[in-house]
Short mmCIF file of N, CA, C and O in Angstrom, two decimals:
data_model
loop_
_atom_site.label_atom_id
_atom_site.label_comp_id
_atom_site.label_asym_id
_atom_site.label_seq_id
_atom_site.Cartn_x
_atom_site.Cartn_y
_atom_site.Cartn_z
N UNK X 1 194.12 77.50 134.48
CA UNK X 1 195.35 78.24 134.69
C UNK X 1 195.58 79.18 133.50
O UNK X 1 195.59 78.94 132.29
N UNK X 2 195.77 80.25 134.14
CA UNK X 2 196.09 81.21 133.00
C UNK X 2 197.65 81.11 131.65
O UNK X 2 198.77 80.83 132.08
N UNK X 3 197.52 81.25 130.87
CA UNK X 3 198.75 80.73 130.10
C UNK X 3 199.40 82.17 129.86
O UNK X 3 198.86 83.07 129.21
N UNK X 4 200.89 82.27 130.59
CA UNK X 4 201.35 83.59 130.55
C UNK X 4 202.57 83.53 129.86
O UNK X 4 203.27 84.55 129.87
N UNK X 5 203.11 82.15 129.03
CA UNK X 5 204.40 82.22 128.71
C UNK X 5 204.16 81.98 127.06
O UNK X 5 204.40 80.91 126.48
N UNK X 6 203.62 83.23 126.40
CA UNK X 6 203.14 83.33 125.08
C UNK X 6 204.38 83.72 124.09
O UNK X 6 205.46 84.08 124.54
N UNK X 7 204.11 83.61 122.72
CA UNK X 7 205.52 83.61 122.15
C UNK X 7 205.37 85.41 121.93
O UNK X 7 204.34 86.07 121.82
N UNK X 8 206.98 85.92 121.93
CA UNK X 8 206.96 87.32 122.16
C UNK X 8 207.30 87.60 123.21
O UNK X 8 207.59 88.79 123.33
N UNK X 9 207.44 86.68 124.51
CA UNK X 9 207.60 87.26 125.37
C UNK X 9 208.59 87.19 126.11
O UNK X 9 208.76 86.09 126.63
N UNK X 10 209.59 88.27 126.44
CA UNK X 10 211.13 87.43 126.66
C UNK X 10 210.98 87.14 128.24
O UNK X 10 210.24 87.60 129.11
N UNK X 11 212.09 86.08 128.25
CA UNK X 11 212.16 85.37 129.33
C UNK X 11 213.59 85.31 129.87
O UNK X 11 214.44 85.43 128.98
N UNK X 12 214.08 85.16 131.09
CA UNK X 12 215.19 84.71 131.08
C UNK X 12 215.97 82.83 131.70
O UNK X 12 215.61 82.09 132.61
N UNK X 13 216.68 82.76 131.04
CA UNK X 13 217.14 81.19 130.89
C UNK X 13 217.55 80.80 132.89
O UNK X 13 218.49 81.22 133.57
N UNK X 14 216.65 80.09 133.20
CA UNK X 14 217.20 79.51 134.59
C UNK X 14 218.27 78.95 134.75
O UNK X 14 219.19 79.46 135.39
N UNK X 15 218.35 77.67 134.15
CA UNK X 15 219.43 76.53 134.26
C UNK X 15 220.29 75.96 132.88
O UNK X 15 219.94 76.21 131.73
N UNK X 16 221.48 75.15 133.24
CA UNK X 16 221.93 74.91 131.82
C UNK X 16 222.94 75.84 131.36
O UNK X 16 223.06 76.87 132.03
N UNK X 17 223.78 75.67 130.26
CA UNK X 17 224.68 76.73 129.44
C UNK X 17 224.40 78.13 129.69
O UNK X 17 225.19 78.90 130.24
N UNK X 18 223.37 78.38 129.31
CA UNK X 18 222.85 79.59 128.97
C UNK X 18 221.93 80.15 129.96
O UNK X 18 220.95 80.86 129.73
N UNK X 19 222.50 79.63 131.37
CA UNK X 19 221.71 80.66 132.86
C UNK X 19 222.19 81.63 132.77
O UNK X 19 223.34 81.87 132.42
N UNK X 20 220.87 82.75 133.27
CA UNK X 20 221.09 84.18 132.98
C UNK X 20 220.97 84.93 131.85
O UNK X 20 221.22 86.14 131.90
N UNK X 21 220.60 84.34 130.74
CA UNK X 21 220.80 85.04 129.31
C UNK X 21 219.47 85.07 128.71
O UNK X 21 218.87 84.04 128.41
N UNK X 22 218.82 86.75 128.44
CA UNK X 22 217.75 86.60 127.97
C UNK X 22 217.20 85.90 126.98
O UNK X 22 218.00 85.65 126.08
N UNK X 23 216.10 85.47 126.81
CA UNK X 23 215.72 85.36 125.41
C UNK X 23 214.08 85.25 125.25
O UNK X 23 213.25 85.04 126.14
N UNK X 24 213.89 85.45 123.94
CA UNK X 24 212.20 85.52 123.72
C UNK X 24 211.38 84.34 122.93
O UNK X 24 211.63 83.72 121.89
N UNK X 25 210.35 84.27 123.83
CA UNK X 25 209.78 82.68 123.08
C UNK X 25 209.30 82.86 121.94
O UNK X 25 208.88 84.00 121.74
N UNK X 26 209.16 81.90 120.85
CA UNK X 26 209.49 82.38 119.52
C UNK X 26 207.92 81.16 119.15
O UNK X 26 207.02 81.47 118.37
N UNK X 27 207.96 79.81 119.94
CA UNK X 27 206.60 79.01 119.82
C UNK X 27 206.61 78.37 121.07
O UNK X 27 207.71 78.19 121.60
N UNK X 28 205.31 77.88 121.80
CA UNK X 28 205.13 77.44 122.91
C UNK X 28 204.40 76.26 122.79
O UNK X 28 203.52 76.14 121.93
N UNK X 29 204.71 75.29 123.67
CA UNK X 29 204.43 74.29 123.59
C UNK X 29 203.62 73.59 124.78
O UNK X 29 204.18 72.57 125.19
N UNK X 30 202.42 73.92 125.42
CA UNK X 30 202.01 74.03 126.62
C UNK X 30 201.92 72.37 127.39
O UNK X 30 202.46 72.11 128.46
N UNK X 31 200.98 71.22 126.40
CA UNK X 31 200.93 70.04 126.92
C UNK X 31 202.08 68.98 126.79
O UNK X 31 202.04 67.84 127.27
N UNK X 32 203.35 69.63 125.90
CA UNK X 32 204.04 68.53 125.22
C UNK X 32 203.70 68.07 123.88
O UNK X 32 202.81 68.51 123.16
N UNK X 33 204.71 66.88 123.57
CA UNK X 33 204.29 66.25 122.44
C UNK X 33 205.14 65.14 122.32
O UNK X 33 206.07 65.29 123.11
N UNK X 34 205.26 63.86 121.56
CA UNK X 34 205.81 63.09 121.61
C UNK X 34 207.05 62.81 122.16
O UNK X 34 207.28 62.00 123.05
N UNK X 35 208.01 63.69 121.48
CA UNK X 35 209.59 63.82 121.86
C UNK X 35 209.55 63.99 123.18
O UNK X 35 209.83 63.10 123.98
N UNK X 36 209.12 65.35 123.54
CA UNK X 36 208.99 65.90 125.36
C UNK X 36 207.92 65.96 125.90
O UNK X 36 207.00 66.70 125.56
N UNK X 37 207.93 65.14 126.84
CA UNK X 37 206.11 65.35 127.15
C UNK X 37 205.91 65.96 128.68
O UNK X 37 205.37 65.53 129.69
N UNK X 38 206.53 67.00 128.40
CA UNK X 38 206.42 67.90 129.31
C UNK X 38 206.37 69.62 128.44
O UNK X 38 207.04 69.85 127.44
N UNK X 39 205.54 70.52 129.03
CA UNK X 39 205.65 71.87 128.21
C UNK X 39 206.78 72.33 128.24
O UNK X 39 207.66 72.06 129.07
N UNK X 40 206.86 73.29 127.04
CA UNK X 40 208.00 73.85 126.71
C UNK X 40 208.10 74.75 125.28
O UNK X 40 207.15 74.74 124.50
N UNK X 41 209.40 75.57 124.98
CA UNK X 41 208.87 76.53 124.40
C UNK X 41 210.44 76.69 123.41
O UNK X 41 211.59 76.46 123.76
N UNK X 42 210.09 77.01 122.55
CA UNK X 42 211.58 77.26 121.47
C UNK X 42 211.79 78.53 121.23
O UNK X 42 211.05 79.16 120.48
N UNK X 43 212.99 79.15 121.95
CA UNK X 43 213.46 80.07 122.17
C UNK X 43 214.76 80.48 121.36
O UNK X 43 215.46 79.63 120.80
N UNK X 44 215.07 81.99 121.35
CA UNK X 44 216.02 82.72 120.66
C UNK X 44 216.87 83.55 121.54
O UNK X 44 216.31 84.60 121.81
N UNK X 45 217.66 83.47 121.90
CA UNK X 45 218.25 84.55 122.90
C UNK X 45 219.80 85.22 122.07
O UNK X 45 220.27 85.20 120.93
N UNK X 46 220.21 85.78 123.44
CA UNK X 46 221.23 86.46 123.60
C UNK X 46 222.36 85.37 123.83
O UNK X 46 221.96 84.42 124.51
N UNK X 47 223.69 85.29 123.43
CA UNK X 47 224.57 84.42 123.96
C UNK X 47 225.67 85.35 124.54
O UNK X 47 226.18 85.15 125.64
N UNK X 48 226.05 86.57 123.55
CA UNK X 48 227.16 87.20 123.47
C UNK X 48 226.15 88.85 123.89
O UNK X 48 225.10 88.89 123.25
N UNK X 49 226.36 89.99 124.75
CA UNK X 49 225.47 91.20 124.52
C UNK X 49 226.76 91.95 123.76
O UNK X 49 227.96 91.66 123.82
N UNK X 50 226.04 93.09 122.94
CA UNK X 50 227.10 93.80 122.77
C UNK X 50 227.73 94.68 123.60
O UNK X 50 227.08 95.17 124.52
N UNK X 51 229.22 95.05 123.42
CA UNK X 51 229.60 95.90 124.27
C UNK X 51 229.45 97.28 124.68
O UNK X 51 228.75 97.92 123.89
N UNK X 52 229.80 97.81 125.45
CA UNK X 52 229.34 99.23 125.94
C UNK X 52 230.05 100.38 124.07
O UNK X 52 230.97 100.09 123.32
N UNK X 53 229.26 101.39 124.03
CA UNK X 53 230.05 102.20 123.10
C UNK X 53 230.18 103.57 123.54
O UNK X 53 229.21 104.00 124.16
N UNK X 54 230.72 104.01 123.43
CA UNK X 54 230.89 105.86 123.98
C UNK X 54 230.79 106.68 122.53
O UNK X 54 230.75 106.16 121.41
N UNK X 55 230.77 108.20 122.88
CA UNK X 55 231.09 108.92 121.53
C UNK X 55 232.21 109.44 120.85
O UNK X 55 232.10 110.06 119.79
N UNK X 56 233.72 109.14 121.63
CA UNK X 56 234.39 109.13 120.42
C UNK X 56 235.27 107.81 119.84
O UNK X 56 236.44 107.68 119.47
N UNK X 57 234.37 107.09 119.90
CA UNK X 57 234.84 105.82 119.12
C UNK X 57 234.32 105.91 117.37
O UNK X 57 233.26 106.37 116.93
N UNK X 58 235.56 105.27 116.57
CA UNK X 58 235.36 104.82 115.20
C UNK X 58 234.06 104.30 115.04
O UNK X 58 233.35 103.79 115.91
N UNK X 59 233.88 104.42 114.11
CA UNK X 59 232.73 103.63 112.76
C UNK X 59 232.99 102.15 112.81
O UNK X 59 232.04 101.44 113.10
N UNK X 60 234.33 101.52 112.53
CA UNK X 60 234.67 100.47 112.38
C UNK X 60 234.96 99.93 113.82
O UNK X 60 235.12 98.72 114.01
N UNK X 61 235.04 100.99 114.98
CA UNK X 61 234.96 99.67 116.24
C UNK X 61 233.86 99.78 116.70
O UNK X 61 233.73 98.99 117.64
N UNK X 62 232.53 100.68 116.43
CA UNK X 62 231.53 100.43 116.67
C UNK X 62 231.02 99.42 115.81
O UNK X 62 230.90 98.38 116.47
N UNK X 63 230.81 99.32 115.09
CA UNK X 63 230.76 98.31 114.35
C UNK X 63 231.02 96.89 114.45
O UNK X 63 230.48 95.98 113.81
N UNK X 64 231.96 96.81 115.37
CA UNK X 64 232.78 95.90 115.80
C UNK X 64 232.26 95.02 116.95
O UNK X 64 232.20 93.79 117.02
N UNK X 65 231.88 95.98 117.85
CA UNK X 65 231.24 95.95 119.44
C UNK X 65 229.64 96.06 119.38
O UNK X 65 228.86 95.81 120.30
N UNK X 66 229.31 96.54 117.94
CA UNK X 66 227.59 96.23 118.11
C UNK X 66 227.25 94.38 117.92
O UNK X 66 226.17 93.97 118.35
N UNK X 67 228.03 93.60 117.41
CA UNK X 67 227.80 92.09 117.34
C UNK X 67 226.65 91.51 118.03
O UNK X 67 226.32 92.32 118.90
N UNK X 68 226.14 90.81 118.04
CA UNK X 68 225.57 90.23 119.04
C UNK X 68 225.49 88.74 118.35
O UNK X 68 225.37 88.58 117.13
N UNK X 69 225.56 87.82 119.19
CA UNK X 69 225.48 86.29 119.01
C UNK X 69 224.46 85.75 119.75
O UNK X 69 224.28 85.69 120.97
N UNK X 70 223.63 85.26 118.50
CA UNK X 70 222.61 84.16 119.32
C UNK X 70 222.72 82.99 119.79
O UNK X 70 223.78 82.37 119.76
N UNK X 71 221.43 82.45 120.40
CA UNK X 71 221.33 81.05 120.50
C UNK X 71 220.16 80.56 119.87
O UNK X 71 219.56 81.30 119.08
N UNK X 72 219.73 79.37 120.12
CA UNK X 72 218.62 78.91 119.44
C UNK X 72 218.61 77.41 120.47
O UNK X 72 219.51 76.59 120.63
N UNK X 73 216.90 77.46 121.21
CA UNK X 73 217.06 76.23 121.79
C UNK X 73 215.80 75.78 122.19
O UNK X 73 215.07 76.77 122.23
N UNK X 74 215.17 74.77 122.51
CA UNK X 74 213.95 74.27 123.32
C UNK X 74 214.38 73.90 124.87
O UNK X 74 215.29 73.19 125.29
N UNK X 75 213.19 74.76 125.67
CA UNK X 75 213.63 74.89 126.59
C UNK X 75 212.47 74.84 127.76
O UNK X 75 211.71 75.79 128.00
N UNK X 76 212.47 73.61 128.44
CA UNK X 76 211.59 73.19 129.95
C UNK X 76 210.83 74.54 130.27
O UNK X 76 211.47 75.59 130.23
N UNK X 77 209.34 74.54 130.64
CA UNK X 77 208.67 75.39 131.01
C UNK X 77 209.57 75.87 132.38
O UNK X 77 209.74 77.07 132.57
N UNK X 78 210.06 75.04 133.16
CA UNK X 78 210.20 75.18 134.51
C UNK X 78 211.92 75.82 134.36
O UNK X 78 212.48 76.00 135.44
N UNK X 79 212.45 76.04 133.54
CA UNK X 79 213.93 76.58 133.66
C UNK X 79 213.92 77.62 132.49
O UNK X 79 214.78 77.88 131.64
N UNK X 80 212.32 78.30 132.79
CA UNK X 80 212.22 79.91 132.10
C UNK X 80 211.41 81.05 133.42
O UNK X 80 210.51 80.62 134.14
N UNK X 81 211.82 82.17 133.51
CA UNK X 81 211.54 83.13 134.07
C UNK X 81 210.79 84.31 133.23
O UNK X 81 211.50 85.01 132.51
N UNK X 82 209.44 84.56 133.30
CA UNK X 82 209.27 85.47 132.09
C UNK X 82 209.22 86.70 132.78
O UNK X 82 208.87 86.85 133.95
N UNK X 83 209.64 87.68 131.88
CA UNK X 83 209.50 89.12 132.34
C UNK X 83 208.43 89.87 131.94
O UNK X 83 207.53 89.36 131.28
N UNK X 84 208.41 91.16 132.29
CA UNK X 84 207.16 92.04 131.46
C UNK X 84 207.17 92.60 129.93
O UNK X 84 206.31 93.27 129.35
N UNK X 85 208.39 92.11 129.49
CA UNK X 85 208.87 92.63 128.21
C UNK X 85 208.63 91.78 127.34
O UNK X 85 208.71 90.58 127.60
N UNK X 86 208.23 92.30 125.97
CA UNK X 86 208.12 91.57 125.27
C UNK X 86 208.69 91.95 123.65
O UNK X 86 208.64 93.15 123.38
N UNK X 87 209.17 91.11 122.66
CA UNK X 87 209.60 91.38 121.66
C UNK X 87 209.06 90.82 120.26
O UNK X 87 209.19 89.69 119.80
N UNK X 88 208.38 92.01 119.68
CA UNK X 88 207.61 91.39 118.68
C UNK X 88 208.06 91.11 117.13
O UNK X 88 207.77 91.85 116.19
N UNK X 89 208.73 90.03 117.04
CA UNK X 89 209.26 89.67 115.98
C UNK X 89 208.62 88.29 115.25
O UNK X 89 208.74 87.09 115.54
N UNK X 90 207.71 89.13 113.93
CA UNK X 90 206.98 88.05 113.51
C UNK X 90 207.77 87.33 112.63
O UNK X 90 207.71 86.11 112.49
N UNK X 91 208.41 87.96 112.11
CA UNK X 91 210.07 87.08 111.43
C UNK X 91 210.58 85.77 111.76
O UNK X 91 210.79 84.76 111.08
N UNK X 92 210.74 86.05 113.06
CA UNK X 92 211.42 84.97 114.08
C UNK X 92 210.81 83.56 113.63
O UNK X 92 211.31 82.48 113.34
N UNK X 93 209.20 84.15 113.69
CA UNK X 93 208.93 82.46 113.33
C UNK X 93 208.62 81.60 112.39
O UNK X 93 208.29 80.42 112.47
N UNK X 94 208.79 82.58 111.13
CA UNK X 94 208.80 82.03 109.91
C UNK X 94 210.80 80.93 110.03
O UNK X 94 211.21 79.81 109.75
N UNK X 95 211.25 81.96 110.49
CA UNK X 95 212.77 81.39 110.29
C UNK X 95 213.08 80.13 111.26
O UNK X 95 213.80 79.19 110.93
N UNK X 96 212.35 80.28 112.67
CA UNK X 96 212.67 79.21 113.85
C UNK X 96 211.45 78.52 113.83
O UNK X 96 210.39 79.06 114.15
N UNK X 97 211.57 77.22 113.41
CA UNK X 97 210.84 75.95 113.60
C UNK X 97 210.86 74.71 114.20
O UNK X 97 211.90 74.51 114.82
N UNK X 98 210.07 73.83 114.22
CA UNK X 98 210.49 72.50 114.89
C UNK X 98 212.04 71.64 114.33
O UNK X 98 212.91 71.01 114.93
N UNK X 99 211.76 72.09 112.58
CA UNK X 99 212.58 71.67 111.99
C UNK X 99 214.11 71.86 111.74
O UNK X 99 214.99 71.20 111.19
N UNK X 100 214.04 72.98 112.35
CA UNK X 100 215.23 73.52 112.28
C UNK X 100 216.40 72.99 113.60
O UNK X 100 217.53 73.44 113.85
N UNK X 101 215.76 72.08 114.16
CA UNK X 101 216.56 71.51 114.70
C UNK X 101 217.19 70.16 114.90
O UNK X 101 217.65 69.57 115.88
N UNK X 102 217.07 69.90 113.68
CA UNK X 102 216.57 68.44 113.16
C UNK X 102 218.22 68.09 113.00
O UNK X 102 218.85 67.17 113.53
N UNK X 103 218.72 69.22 112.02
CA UNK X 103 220.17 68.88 111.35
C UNK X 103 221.31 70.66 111.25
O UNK X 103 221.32 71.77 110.70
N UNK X 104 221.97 69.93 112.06
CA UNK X 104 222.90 71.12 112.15
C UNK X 104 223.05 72.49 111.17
O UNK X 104 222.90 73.65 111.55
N UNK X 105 223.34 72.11 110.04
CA UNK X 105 223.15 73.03 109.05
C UNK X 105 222.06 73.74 109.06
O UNK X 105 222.30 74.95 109.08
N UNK X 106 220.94 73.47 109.05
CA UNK X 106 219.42 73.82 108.97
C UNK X 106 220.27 75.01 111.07
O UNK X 106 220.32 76.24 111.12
N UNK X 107 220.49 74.55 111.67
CA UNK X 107 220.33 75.23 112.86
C UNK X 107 221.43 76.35 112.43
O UNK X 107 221.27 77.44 112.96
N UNK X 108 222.28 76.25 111.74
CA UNK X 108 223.30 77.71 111.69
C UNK X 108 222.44 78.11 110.58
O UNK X 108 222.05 79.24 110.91
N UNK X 109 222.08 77.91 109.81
CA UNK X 109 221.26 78.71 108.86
C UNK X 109 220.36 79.80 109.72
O UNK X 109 220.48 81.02 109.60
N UNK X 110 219.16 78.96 110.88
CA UNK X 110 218.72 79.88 111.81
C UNK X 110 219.36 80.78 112.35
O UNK X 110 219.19 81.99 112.47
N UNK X 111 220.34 79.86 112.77
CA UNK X 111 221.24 81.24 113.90
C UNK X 111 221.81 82.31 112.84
O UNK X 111 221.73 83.47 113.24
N UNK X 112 222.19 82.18 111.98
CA UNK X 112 222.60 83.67 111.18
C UNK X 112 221.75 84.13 110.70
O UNK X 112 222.27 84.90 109.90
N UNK X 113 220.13 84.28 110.56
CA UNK X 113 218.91 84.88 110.02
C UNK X 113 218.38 85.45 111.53
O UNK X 113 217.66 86.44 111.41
N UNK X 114 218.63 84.95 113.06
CA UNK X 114 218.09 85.62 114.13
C UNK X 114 219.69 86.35 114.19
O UNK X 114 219.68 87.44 114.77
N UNK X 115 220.46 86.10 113.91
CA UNK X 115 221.52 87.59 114.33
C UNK X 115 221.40 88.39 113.64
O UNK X 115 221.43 89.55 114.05
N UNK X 116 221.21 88.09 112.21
CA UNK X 116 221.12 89.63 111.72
C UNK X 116 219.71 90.24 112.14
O UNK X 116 219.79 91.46 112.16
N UNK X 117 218.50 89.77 112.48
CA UNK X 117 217.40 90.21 113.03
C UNK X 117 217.43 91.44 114.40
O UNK X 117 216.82 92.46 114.72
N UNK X 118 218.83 90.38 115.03
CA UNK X 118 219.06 91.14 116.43
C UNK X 118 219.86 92.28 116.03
O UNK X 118 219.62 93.45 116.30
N UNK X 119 220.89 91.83 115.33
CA UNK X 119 221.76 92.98 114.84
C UNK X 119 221.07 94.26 114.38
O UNK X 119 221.51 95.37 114.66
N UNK X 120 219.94 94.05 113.66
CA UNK X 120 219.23 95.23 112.99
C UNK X 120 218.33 95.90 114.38
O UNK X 120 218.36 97.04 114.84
N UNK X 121 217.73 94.98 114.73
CA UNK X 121 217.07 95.57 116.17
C UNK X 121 217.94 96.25 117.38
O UNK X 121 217.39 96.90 118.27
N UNK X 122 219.08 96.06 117.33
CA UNK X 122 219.78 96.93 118.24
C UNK X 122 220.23 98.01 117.84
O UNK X 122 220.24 98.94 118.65
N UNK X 123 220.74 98.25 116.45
CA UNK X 123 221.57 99.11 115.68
C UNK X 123 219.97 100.62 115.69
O UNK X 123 220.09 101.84 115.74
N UNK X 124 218.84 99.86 115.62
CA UNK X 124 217.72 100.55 115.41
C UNK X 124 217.34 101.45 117.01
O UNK X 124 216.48 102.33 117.08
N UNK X 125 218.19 100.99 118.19
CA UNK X 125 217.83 100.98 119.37
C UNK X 125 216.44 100.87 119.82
O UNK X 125 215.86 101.71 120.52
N UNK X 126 215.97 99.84 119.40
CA UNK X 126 214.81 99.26 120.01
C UNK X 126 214.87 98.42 120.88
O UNK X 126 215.84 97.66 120.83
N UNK X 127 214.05 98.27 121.81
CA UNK X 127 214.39 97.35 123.38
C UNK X 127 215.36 96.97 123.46
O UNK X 127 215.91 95.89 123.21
N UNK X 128 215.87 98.59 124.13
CA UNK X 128 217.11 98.37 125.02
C UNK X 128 217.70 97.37 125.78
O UNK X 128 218.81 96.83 125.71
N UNK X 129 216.62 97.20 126.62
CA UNK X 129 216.63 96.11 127.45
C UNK X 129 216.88 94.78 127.39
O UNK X 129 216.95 94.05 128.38
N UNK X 130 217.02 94.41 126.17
CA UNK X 130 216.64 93.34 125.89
C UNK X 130 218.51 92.96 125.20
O UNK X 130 218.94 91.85 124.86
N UNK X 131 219.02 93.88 125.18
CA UNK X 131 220.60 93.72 124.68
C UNK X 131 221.85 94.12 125.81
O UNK X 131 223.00 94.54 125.68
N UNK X 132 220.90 93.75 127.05
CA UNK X 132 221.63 94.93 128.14
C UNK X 132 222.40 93.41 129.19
O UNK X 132 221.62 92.46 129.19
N UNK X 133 223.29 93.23 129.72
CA UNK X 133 223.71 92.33 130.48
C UNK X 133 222.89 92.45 131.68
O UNK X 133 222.47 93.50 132.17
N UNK X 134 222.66 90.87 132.23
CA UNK X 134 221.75 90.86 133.80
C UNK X 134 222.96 91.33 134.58
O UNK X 134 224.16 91.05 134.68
N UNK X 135 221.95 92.28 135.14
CA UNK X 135 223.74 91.98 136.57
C UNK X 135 222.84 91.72 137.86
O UNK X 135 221.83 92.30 138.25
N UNK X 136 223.47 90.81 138.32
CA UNK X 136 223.04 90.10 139.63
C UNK X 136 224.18 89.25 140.33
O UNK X 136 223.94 88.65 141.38
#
């Protein structure tokens, strides 16, 4: 079987909190491993997108409305959808590890090193797509 759910490659969340909300696999986990022994993959997404901006809005409410809020999670092969897009952030995985989910602190530490990641990647307008709300 071909292995198509490689890290980089965003996906969107099936089931759970966070149905509907993109995000990109960051490490994959194909046979399992002790804890889950089923595949699966530790992911970074979108929680919050930012809001729409026009051109005569402030500095400071653009600013305001570029936000974006992550998540951070391990997540069942079978309650991911992958798309054709992909996001190449070799960053991501120095910062998101097994470990980092060990102890809370260690997990907001992550989550504010992938927002400002996202924050900089949107402000840069790079994959659009990837900061855009599903509508369905």
């Amino acid at each position: 079987m071909v292995k198509f759910l490689k890290s980089g490659k965003v996906a969107v969340i099936l089931n759970g909190r966070y149905a509907g909300k993109k995000a990109v696999i960051v490490k994959n986990v194909d046979e399992g491993n002790k804890e889950r022994g089923y595949g699966h993959a530790i992911v970074a997404g979108v929680e919050r997108y930012p809001l729409k901006i026009t051109k005569n809005m402030g500095k400071k409410r653009v600013a305001k409305r570029s936000k974006v809020k992550p998540f951070i999670k391990v997540v069942n092969y079978n309650h991911l959808m992958p798309t054709r897009y992909g996001l190449e952030l070799e960053t991501l995985k120095s910062v998101l590890t097994v470990d980092s989910f060990k102890e809370p602190s260690q997990r907001e530490e992550a989550k504010k090193a992938i927002k400002k990641l996202f924050e900089e990647r949107y402000n840069s307008g790079k994959n659009k797509w990837f900061f855009t709300k599903l509508r369905f």
